[in-house]
Amino acid sequence: MIPHETLFDPTLYRNVRKPLLEAETLPRWCYTSEAFHAGEVEHIFLKMWCFVGRLDELPNPGDYMAVDLPGGPVLIMRGRDGAVRAFANTCRHRGAKLLDGRGNCRSGVVCPYHSWTYGLDGRLAGAPDMAKTHGFDKTRYGLEPIRLDHWAGFMFVNFAKDGPALLEQLGDMPQQLGPYRLEDMVCVKRFDFEVKCNWKFLLENALESYHTATVHRDTLGEQWAEDVETTGDWRAIFLPGEKSVSVLPGEMPPFPRIDGLNGRAAGGTYFTATFPSTQFACAVDSMWWLRMYPKGPGVTLHNFGFCFPKSAVADPDFERKAEPYFRRWLAGALEDNLISEAQHAGAMSVAHRPGPFSHRERAVHAIANWLLDRVLDRPGAPQRVVGHPAVAPRRRQLGTRRSSRS
């Protein structure tokens, strides 16, 4: 066993740092250790922009979504002025969580404990029985704001008070994914799964096609993806093919290609690892996301969102035409969740040792090194890896799944 105080010693990870075909995978404790997970939260999830949802999911004043992040619960609301803001989802009195799920609170946010009431802009509007408290000033006790920014309709929050701007973190992703016109899309459905595995197993699985011939043999089939050159805090692989992969093989996509799609995007599908823990998958007629929120080293909330161009959603026959897409997305999701749980179960063995990488796992190797760059003790500059990164199972539902239509 490695003592907790030495888990972040760079010498333990020398084999991960080697070039791809000489390297080894991350040690088991990176997936199972409470101490290593705490380091990830401190150095990654509390400092980076984390994806939380779409602006179009909050169309009206008072609409809100409550999300639980590694930094704690966050409340995102659209104000009466149309602005969308993020706050810590905790009462300024004695800390009770204010709201869960999604809904509309146009009349204000009322704490379920002592009925302190907040406006949609976060200001404290009412605090019963506080008049006798010496020096009590409502203006001092508004909800704690959290940085929120958005790109192409996607919202991100950041617990750090300062640091890089969102676009700096995204690097060249807006340019590479620009042809998909993501800002013109609408989220139509979401699913949540609680998966018994470390969040990195899900992220790694999302960025390699090596597993598809085995895990998705009877559904999606084998896929061969190309590595993509990227700048910024994201990695990508690209699956060539002019036909949409948003439906199962052999089915014809009911919706047309995205209007004006051009360049590389016109010839296939991008699968990204948008750090720290999201995948955006952009196909020629639609897109979907996978959002992985760790609830500890061994449990992950796996959230899926599915988006179509506004023109497709306006089709009177949208519900029927969209059904093959949801069938394909859920088939892949359930299989990926199951194999990721199997990975975590195997990693719990004290006899488990790191293994070698295939040439098809360049993006997984890149994820490992990106992670180490941020969590290890670094008296000097990061020890970056040499070379540029990229990316019939039994079916069953994992955990509790909830779905909703926007």
CSV table of C-alpha atoms in Angstrom, one decimal:
chain,number,residue,atom,x,y,z
A,1,MET,CA,0.0,0.0,0.0
A,2,ILE,CA,1.2,3.5,-0.8
A,3,PRO,CA,1.0,6.0,2.1
A,4,HIS,CA,-1.4,8.8,1.5
A,5,GLU,CA,1.2,11.4,2.0
A,6,THR,CA,3.3,10.0,-1.0
A,7,LEU,CA,0.5,9.5,-3.5
A,8,PHE,CA,1.4,12.7,-5.3
A,9,ASP,CA,5.1,11.9,-5.7
A,10,PRO,CA,5.9,12.2,-9.4
A,11,THR,CA,8.3,9.3,-9.3
A,12,LEU,CA,5.4,6.9,-8.8
A,13,TYR,CA,4.1,7.8,-12.3
A,14,ARG,CA,7.2,7.6,-14.4
A,15,ASN,CA,5.8,4.8,-16.5
A,16,VAL,CA,2.6,6.7,-17.2
A,17,ARG,CA,4.7,9.6,-18.5
A,18,LYS,CA,6.5,7.5,-21.1
A,19,PRO,CA,5.5,7.7,-24.8
A,20,LEU,CA,2.3,5.9,-25.6
A,21,LEU,CA,3.6,2.5,-26.8
A,22,GLU,CA,6.1,2.3,-23.9
A,23,ALA,CA,3.7,3.6,-21.2
A,24,GLU,CA,1.6,2.0,-18.5
A,25,THR,CA,-1.9,2.9,-17.4
A,26,LEU,CA,-2.6,4.8,-14.1
A,27,PRO,CA,-2.1,2.9,-10.9
A,28,ARG,CA,-5.2,1.5,-9.2
A,29,TRP,CA,-5.2,4.0,-6.4
A,30,CYS,CA,-5.9,6.8,-8.9
A,31,TYR,CA,-9.3,5.3,-9.2
A,32,THR,CA,-9.9,3.9,-5.7
A,33,SER,CA,-8.2,6.2,-3.2
A,34,GLU,CA,-10.1,8.8,-1.1
A,35,ALA,CA,-6.9,10.8,-0.8
A,36,PHE,CA,-6.2,10.9,-4.5
A,37,HIS,CA,-9.8,11.8,-5.2
A,38,ALA,CA,-9.6,14.7,-2.7
A,39,GLY,CA,-6.5,15.9,-4.7
A,40,GLU,CA,-8.5,15.9,-7.9
A,41,VAL,CA,-11.3,17.9,-6.3
A,42,GLU,CA,-8.9,20.5,-4.9
A,43,HIS,CA,-6.7,20.9,-8.0
A,44,ILE,CA,-9.1,20.3,-10.8
A,45,PHE,CA,-12.8,20.5,-10.0
A,46,LEU,CA,-12.5,23.6,-7.8
A,47,LYS,CA,-10.3,25.5,-10.3
A,48,MET,CA,-11.7,24.6,-13.7
A,49,TRP,CA,-14.8,25.5,-15.6
A,50,CYS,CA,-17.3,22.7,-15.3
A,51,PHE,CA,-20.1,22.1,-17.7
A,52,VAL,CA,-23.6,22.2,-16.2
A,53,GLY,CA,-26.2,22.4,-18.9
A,54,ARG,CA,-27.8,24.5,-21.7
A,55,LEU,CA,-29.1,28.0,-21.6
A,56,ASP,CA,-32.2,26.8,-23.5
A,57,GLU,CA,-33.1,24.6,-20.5
A,58,LEU,CA,-33.9,27.8,-18.6
A,59,PRO,CA,-36.0,29.7,-21.1
A,60,ASN,CA,-38.2,31.8,-18.6
A,61,PRO,CA,-37.6,34.1,-15.6
A,62,GLY,CA,-37.6,32.0,-12.5
A,63,ASP,CA,-36.5,28.8,-14.2
A,64,TYR,CA,-33.8,27.0,-12.3
A,65,MET,CA,-31.7,23.9,-12.2
A,66,ALA,CA,-29.9,22.5,-9.2
A,67,VAL,CA,-26.7,20.5,-9.8
A,68,ASP,CA,-24.5,18.7,-7.3
A,69,LEU,CA,-20.8,19.2,-8.2
A,70,PRO,CA,-17.6,18.1,-6.4
A,71,GLY,CA,-17.4,21.6,-5.0
A,72,GLY,CA,-20.9,21.3,-3.5
A,73,PRO,CA,-24.5,22.0,-4.7
A,74,VAL,CA,-25.0,24.8,-7.2
A,75,LEU,CA,-28.2,26.7,-8.1
A,76,ILE,CA,-28.6,28.2,-11.6
A,77,MET,CA,-31.4,30.6,-12.2
A,78,ARG,CA,-32.7,32.9,-14.9
A,79,GLY,CA,-33.5,36.3,-13.4
A,80,ARG,CA,-36.3,38.7,-14.3
A,81,ASP,CA,-33.8,40.7,-16.3
A,82,GLY,CA,-33.1,37.6,-18.5
A,83,ALA,CA,-29.7,37.0,-17.1
A,84,VAL,CA,-28.7,33.5,-16.0
A,85,ARG,CA,-26.7,33.4,-12.7
A,86,ALA,CA,-25.2,30.7,-10.5
A,87,PHE,CA,-25.1,30.6,-6.7
A,88,ALA,CA,-24.0,28.2,-4.0
A,89,ASN,CA,-27.2,26.2,-3.3
A,90,THR,CA,-27.0,26.8,0.4
A,91,CYS,CA,-28.9,29.2,2.7
A,92,ARG,CA,-26.9,32.0,4.2
A,93,HIS,CA,-28.5,31.4,7.6
A,94,ARG,CA,-27.6,27.9,8.7
A,95,GLY,CA,-26.7,26.3,5.4
A,96,ALA,CA,-29.7,24.3,4.3
A,97,LYS,CA,-29.9,23.2,0.7
A,98,LEU,CA,-32.4,25.4,-1.0
A,99,LEU,CA,-33.7,23.6,-4.1
A,100,ASP,CA,-33.4,20.3,-5.9
A,101,GLY,CA,-34.0,19.2,-9.4
A,102,ARG,CA,-35.5,21.7,-11.9
A,103,GLY,CA,-38.5,24.0,-11.8
A,104,ASN,CA,-39.6,27.6,-11.6
A,105,CYS,CA,-39.3,29.8,-8.6
A,106,ARG,CA,-40.5,33.1,-10.1
A,107,SER,CA,-41.8,34.3,-6.7
A,108,GLY,CA,-38.4,33.7,-5.1
A,109,VAL,CA,-36.3,31.0,-3.4
A,110,VAL,CA,-37.6,30.1,0.0
A,111,CYS,CA,-35.3,28.2,2.4
A,112,PRO,CA,-37.1,25.0,3.6
A,113,TYR,CA,-35.7,25.4,7.1
A,114,HIS,CA,-36.5,28.9,8.4
A,115,SER,CA,-38.1,30.6,5.3
A,116,TRP,CA,-35.4,33.0,4.5
A,117,THR,CA,-36.3,34.2,1.0
A,118,TYR,CA,-34.1,35.2,-1.9
A,119,GLY,CA,-34.8,37.0,-5.1
A,120,LEU,CA,-33.9,35.6,-8.5
A,121,ASP,CA,-30.8,37.8,-8.5
A,122,GLY,CA,-29.6,36.2,-5.2
A,123,ARG,CA,-30.4,39.1,-2.9
A,124,LEU,CA,-31.9,38.3,0.5
A,125,ALA,CA,-35.5,39.6,0.4
A,126,GLY,CA,-36.8,38.3,3.7
A,127,ALA,CA,-35.5,36.9,7.0
A,128,PRO,CA,-38.3,36.2,9.6
A,129,ASP,CA,-37.6,37.0,13.3
A,130,MET,CA,-34.2,38.6,12.6
A,131,ALA,CA,-35.1,42.1,13.7
A,132,LYS,CA,-33.7,41.7,17.2
A,133,THR,CA,-30.3,40.4,16.0
A,134,HIS,CA,-27.8,43.1,16.6
A,135,GLY,CA,-26.6,44.8,13.4
A,136,PHE,CA,-28.4,42.4,11.1
A,137,ASP,CA,-28.2,43.8,7.5
A,138,LYS,CA,-30.0,41.9,4.7
A,139,THR,CA,-27.6,43.3,2.1
A,140,ARG,CA,-24.8,41.3,3.6
A,141,TYR,CA,-26.5,37.9,3.3
A,142,GLY,CA,-27.4,37.4,-0.3
A,143,LEU,CA,-26.7,34.0,-1.9
A,144,GLU,CA,-23.0,33.4,-2.6
A,145,PRO,CA,-22.4,33.9,-6.3
A,146,ILE,CA,-20.4,31.4,-8.4
A,147,ARG,CA,-18.8,32.3,-11.7
A,148,LEU,CA,-20.9,31.3,-14.7
A,149,ASP,CA,-20.1,31.7,-18.4
A,150,HIS,CA,-21.4,30.2,-21.6
A,151,TRP,CA,-20.3,29.2,-25.1
A,152,ALA,CA,-22.6,28.1,-28.0
A,153,GLY,CA,-25.4,27.8,-25.5
A,154,PHE,CA,-23.5,25.6,-23.1
A,155,MET,CA,-23.2,26.8,-19.5
A,156,PHE,CA,-20.1,26.4,-17.3
A,157,VAL,CA,-19.4,27.3,-13.7
A,158,ASN,CA,-16.2,27.8,-11.8
A,159,PHE,CA,-15.7,27.8,-8.0
A,160,ALA,CA,-12.5,29.8,-8.3
A,161,LYS,CA,-12.9,33.5,-7.8
A,162,ASP,CA,-10.4,34.2,-10.5
A,163,GLY,CA,-8.3,32.3,-13.0
A,164,PRO,CA,-8.5,31.7,-16.8
A,165,ALA,CA,-11.5,32.7,-18.8
A,166,LEU,CA,-13.8,30.0,-20.2
A,167,LEU,CA,-12.6,30.5,-23.8
A,168,GLU,CA,-9.0,30.2,-22.7
A,169,GLN,CA,-9.8,26.8,-21.2
A,170,LEU,CA,-11.7,25.6,-24.3
A,171,GLY,CA,-8.7,26.5,-26.6
A,172,ASP,CA,-9.5,25.7,-30.2
A,173,MET,CA,-12.7,23.7,-29.5
A,174,PRO,CA,-15.0,26.6,-30.6
A,175,GLN,CA,-13.3,26.7,-34.0
A,176,GLN,CA,-13.2,22.9,-34.6
A,177,LEU,CA,-16.8,22.4,-33.5
A,178,GLY,CA,-18.1,25.7,-34.9
A,179,PRO,CA,-19.6,24.1,-38.1
A,180,TYR,CA,-22.1,22.1,-36.1
A,181,ARG,CA,-23.8,25.4,-35.1
A,182,LEU,CA,-24.3,24.2,-31.5
A,183,GLU,CA,-25.8,27.6,-30.5
A,184,ASP,CA,-28.8,26.8,-32.7
A,185,MET,CA,-29.6,23.5,-31.0
A,186,VAL,CA,-32.1,22.7,-28.3
A,187,CYS,CA,-31.8,20.2,-25.4
A,188,VAL,CA,-34.9,17.9,-25.7
A,189,LYS,CA,-34.2,15.1,-23.2
A,190,ARG,CA,-31.9,14.2,-20.3
A,191,PHE,CA,-31.1,11.0,-18.4
A,192,ASP,CA,-29.3,10.5,-15.2
A,193,PHE,CA,-27.5,7.3,-14.0
A,194,GLU,CA,-25.7,6.6,-10.8
A,195,VAL,CA,-22.8,4.4,-11.8
A,196,LYS,CA,-20.6,2.5,-9.3
A,197,CYS,CA,-17.3,3.5,-10.7
A,198,ASN,CA,-14.6,6.2,-10.7
A,199,TRP,CA,-15.4,9.1,-13.0
A,200,LYS,CA,-12.2,8.6,-15.0
A,201,PHE,CA,-13.3,5.1,-16.2
A,202,LEU,CA,-16.3,6.7,-17.9
A,203,LEU,CA,-14.3,9.6,-19.4
A,204,GLU,CA,-11.6,7.2,-20.7
A,205,ASN,CA,-14.1,4.9,-22.2
A,206,ALA,CA,-15.8,7.8,-24.0
A,207,LEU,CA,-12.6,8.7,-25.9
A,208,GLU,CA,-11.5,5.4,-27.4
A,209,SER,CA,-13.0,3.2,-30.1
A,210,TYR,CA,-10.9,0.1,-29.1
A,211,HIS,CA,-13.7,-1.3,-26.9
A,212,THR,CA,-16.6,-0.9,-29.5
A,213,ALA,CA,-16.1,-4.3,-31.2
A,214,THR,CA,-16.5,-6.0,-27.8
A,215,VAL,CA,-18.7,-3.9,-25.6
A,216,HIS,CA,-21.0,-2.7,-28.4
A,217,ARG,CA,-20.7,-5.8,-30.7
A,218,ASP,CA,-24.5,-6.4,-30.9
A,219,THR,CA,-25.6,-2.7,-30.9
A,220,LEU,CA,-23.3,0.0,-32.3
A,221,GLY,CA,-20.7,-2.4,-33.8
A,222,GLU,CA,-17.0,-1.8,-34.3
A,223,GLN,CA,-15.8,1.7,-34.9
A,224,TRP,CA,-12.4,3.1,-35.9
A,225,ALA,CA,-11.6,6.6,-34.8
A,226,GLU,CA,-8.8,9.0,-35.8
A,227,ASP,CA,-6.8,11.1,-33.4
A,228,VAL,CA,-7.4,14.9,-33.5
A,229,GLU,CA,-4.9,17.6,-32.8
A,230,THR,CA,-6.2,20.1,-30.2
A,231,THR,CA,-5.1,23.1,-28.2
A,232,GLY,CA,-6.6,23.9,-24.8
A,233,ASP,CA,-8.1,21.7,-22.1
A,234,TRP,CA,-9.8,19.2,-24.4
A,235,ARG,CA,-9.0,16.2,-26.4
A,236,ALA,CA,-10.8,14.6,-29.3
A,237,ILE,CA,-11.1,11.6,-31.6
A,238,PHE,CA,-13.0,11.7,-34.9
A,239,LEU,CA,-15.1,9.0,-36.4
A,240,PRO,CA,-15.2,9.4,-40.3
A,241,GLY,CA,-18.4,8.8,-42.1
A,242,GLU,CA,-21.0,11.1,-43.8
A,243,LYS,CA,-23.9,9.1,-42.3
A,244,SER,CA,-25.1,10.0,-38.8
A,245,VAL,CA,-23.9,7.7,-36.0
A,246,SER,CA,-26.8,8.9,-33.9
A,247,VAL,CA,-28.9,6.0,-34.9
A,248,LEU,CA,-28.1,2.3,-34.8
A,249,PRO,CA,-26.2,0.7,-37.8
A,250,GLY,CA,-28.7,-0.3,-40.5
A,251,GLU,CA,-31.2,2.4,-39.6
A,252,MET,CA,-31.7,5.5,-41.8
A,253,PRO,CA,-31.4,8.9,-39.9
A,254,PRO,CA,-34.9,10.5,-39.9
A,255,PHE,CA,-33.5,14.1,-39.7
A,256,PRO,CA,-31.5,15.9,-42.3
A,257,ARG,CA,-27.9,16.9,-41.9
A,258,ILE,CA,-27.2,20.2,-40.1
A,259,ASP,CA,-27.7,23.1,-42.5
A,260,GLY,CA,-24.5,24.5,-43.9
A,261,LEU,CA,-22.2,21.8,-42.3
A,262,ASN,CA,-18.8,22.1,-43.8
A,263,GLY,CA,-15.1,21.2,-43.4
A,264,ARG,CA,-14.0,18.2,-41.4
A,265,ALA,CA,-17.2,18.2,-39.4
A,266,ALA,CA,-19.2,17.4,-42.6
A,267,GLY,CA,-17.4,14.1,-42.9
A,268,GLY,CA,-18.1,12.5,-39.5
A,269,THR,CA,-18.4,12.7,-35.7
A,270,TYR,CA,-16.3,14.4,-33.1
A,271,PHE,CA,-16.0,12.7,-29.7
A,272,THR,CA,-14.4,15.0,-27.2
A,273,ALA,CA,-13.1,14.9,-23.6
A,274,THR,CA,-13.9,18.4,-22.5
A,275,PHE,CA,-12.0,18.6,-19.3
A,276,PRO,CA,-12.5,18.1,-16.5
A,277,SER,CA,-15.3,15.5,-17.0
A,278,THR,CA,-17.6,16.0,-20.0
A,279,GLN,CA,-17.9,14.6,-23.5
A,280,PHE,CA,-19.5,16.5,-26.3
A,281,ALA,CA,-20.3,14.2,-29.2
A,282,CYS,CA,-21.2,16.1,-32.4
A,283,ALA,CA,-22.7,14.2,-35.3
A,284,VAL,CA,-23.9,15.5,-38.7
A,285,ASP,CA,-27.5,15.9,-37.6
A,286,SER,CA,-27.5,16.1,-33.7
A,287,MET,CA,-25.3,16.2,-30.6
A,288,TRP,CA,-25.3,14.7,-27.2
A,289,TRP,CA,-23.3,15.1,-24.0
A,290,LEU,CA,-22.0,12.9,-21.3
A,291,ARG,CA,-21.4,14.7,-18.0
A,292,MET,CA,-19.6,12.8,-15.2
A,293,TYR,CA,-19.8,14.2,-11.7
A,294,PRO,CA,-17.9,12.2,-9.1
A,295,LYS,CA,-19.7,11.6,-5.8
A,296,GLY,CA,-16.5,10.1,-4.4
A,297,PRO,CA,-13.8,7.8,-5.8
A,298,GLY,CA,-16.3,5.0,-6.5
A,299,VAL,CA,-19.6,6.6,-7.5
A,300,THR,CA,-20.3,8.9,-10.4
A,301,LEU,CA,-23.5,10.7,-11.5
A,302,HIS,CA,-23.5,10.1,-15.3
A,303,ASN,CA,-25.8,12.7,-16.9
A,304,PHE,CA,-26.8,12.6,-20.6
A,305,GLY,CA,-28.3,15.4,-22.6
A,306,PHE,CA,-29.6,15.1,-26.2
A,307,CYS,CA,-29.8,18.1,-28.6
A,308,PHE,CA,-31.2,18.7,-32.1
A,309,PRO,CA,-31.2,21.8,-34.3
A,310,LYS,CA,-34.2,24.0,-33.7
A,311,SER,CA,-35.5,23.2,-37.2
A,312,ALA,CA,-35.7,19.5,-36.4
A,313,VAL,CA,-37.5,20.1,-33.1
A,314,ALA,CA,-40.0,22.2,-34.9
A,315,ASP,CA,-41.0,19.3,-37.1
A,316,PRO,CA,-44.6,18.3,-36.2
A,317,ASP,CA,-43.5,14.6,-36.3
A,318,PHE,CA,-40.4,15.2,-34.1
A,319,GLU,CA,-41.3,12.8,-31.3
A,320,ARG,CA,-41.7,9.8,-33.7
A,321,LYS,CA,-38.6,10.7,-35.7
A,322,ALA,CA,-36.5,11.2,-32.6
A,323,GLU,CA,-37.2,7.7,-31.1
A,324,PRO,CA,-34.4,5.9,-33.1
A,325,TYR,CA,-31.9,8.4,-31.7
A,326,PHE,CA,-32.9,7.8,-28.1
A,327,ARG,CA,-32.9,4.1,-28.6
A,328,ARG,CA,-29.3,4.2,-30.0
A,329,TRP,CA,-28.1,6.6,-27.3
A,330,LEU,CA,-29.5,4.6,-24.4
A,331,ALA,CA,-28.2,1.3,-25.8
A,332,GLY,CA,-24.6,2.6,-25.9
A,333,ALA,CA,-25.0,4.3,-22.5
A,334,LEU,CA,-26.1,1.2,-20.6
A,335,GLU,CA,-23.3,-0.9,-22.1
A,336,ASP,CA,-20.7,1.8,-21.3
A,337,ASN,CA,-22.0,2.1,-17.7
A,338,LEU,CA,-21.9,-1.6,-17.2
A,339,ILE,CA,-18.3,-2.1,-18.5
A,340,SER,CA,-17.1,0.9,-16.4
A,341,GLU,CA,-18.5,-0.7,-13.3
A,342,ALA,CA,-16.7,-3.9,-14.2
A,343,GLN,CA,-13.5,-1.9,-14.6
A,344,HIS,CA,-13.9,-0.4,-11.2
A,345,ALA,CA,-14.7,-3.7,-9.6
A,346,GLY,CA,-11.5,-5.1,-11.1
A,347,ALA,CA,-9.4,-2.2,-9.9
A,348,MET,CA,-10.4,-2.9,-6.4
A,349,SER,CA,-8.2,-6.0,-6.4
A,350,VAL,CA,-5.0,-5.5,-4.5
A,351,ALA,CA,-3.4,-7.7,-7.1
A,352,HIS,CA,-4.2,-5.3,-10.0
A,353,ARG,CA,-1.2,-3.8,-11.7
A,354,PRO,CA,-1.0,-1.2,-14.5
A,355,GLY,CA,-1.1,-2.5,-18.0
A,356,PRO,CA,0.2,-1.4,-21.4
A,357,PHE,CA,-1.6,0.9,-23.9
A,358,SER,CA,-2.8,-0.1,-27.4
A,359,HIS,CA,-2.0,2.3,-30.3
A,360,ARG,CA,-5.8,2.9,-30.3
A,361,GLU,CA,-5.7,4.4,-26.8
A,362,ARG,CA,-3.7,7.6,-27.4
A,363,ALA,CA,-6.5,9.8,-26.0
A,364,VAL,CA,-6.7,7.7,-22.9
A,365,HIS,CA,-3.0,8.1,-22.4
A,366,ALA,CA,-3.4,11.8,-22.9
A,367,ILE,CA,-6.2,12.0,-20.3
A,368,ALA,CA,-3.9,10.3,-17.7
A,369,ASN,CA,-1.1,12.7,-18.4
A,370,TRP,CA,-3.4,15.7,-18.3
A,371,LEU,CA,-4.6,14.6,-14.9
A,372,LEU,CA,-1.1,14.1,-13.5
A,373,ASP,CA,-0.1,17.5,-14.8
A,374,ARG,CA,-2.6,19.0,-12.4
A,375,VAL,CA,-2.6,16.9,-9.3
A,376,LEU,CA,1.0,15.9,-8.7
A,377,ASP,CA,3.5,17.7,-6.5
A,378,ARG,CA,5.3,20.0,-8.9
A,379,PRO,CA,8.3,22.0,-7.7
A,380,GLY,CA,9.0,22.9,-11.3
A,381,ALA,CA,7.2,22.8,-14.6
A,382,PRO,CA,4.8,20.0,-15.5
A,383,GLN,CA,6.5,16.8,-16.8
A,384,ARG,CA,4.5,16.5,-19.9
A,385,VAL,CA,4.4,13.3,-22.0
A,386,VAL,CA,6.3,13.1,-25.3
A,387,GLY,CA,4.0,13.2,-28.3
A,388,HIS,CA,0.6,14.7,-29.0
A,389,PRO,CA,-2.6,13.1,-27.6
A,390,ALA,CA,-5.7,12.4,-29.6
A,391,VAL,CA,-9.0,9.5,-28.4
A,392,ALA,CA,-22.1,-9.3,-26.3
A,393,PRO,CA,-22.6,-7.7,-23.1
A,394,ARG,CA,-25.7,-8.3,-20.9
A,395,ARG,CA,-27.9,-5.2,-20.9
A,396,ARG,CA,-29.4,-3.8,-17.7
A,397,GLN,CA,-30.3,-0.5,-16.2
A,398,LEU,CA,-27.8,0.9,-13.7
A,399,GLY,CA,-29.1,2.8,-10.7
A,400,THR,CA,-32.0,5.1,-10.9
A,401,ARG,CA,-32.7,6.7,-14.2
A,402,ARG,CA,-34.8,9.8,-14.6
A,403,SER,CA,-35.8,11.3,-17.9
A,404,SER,CA,-37.5,14.6,-18.8
A,405,ARG,CA,-38.4,16.6,-21.8
A,406,SER,CA,-37.4,20.3,-21.8
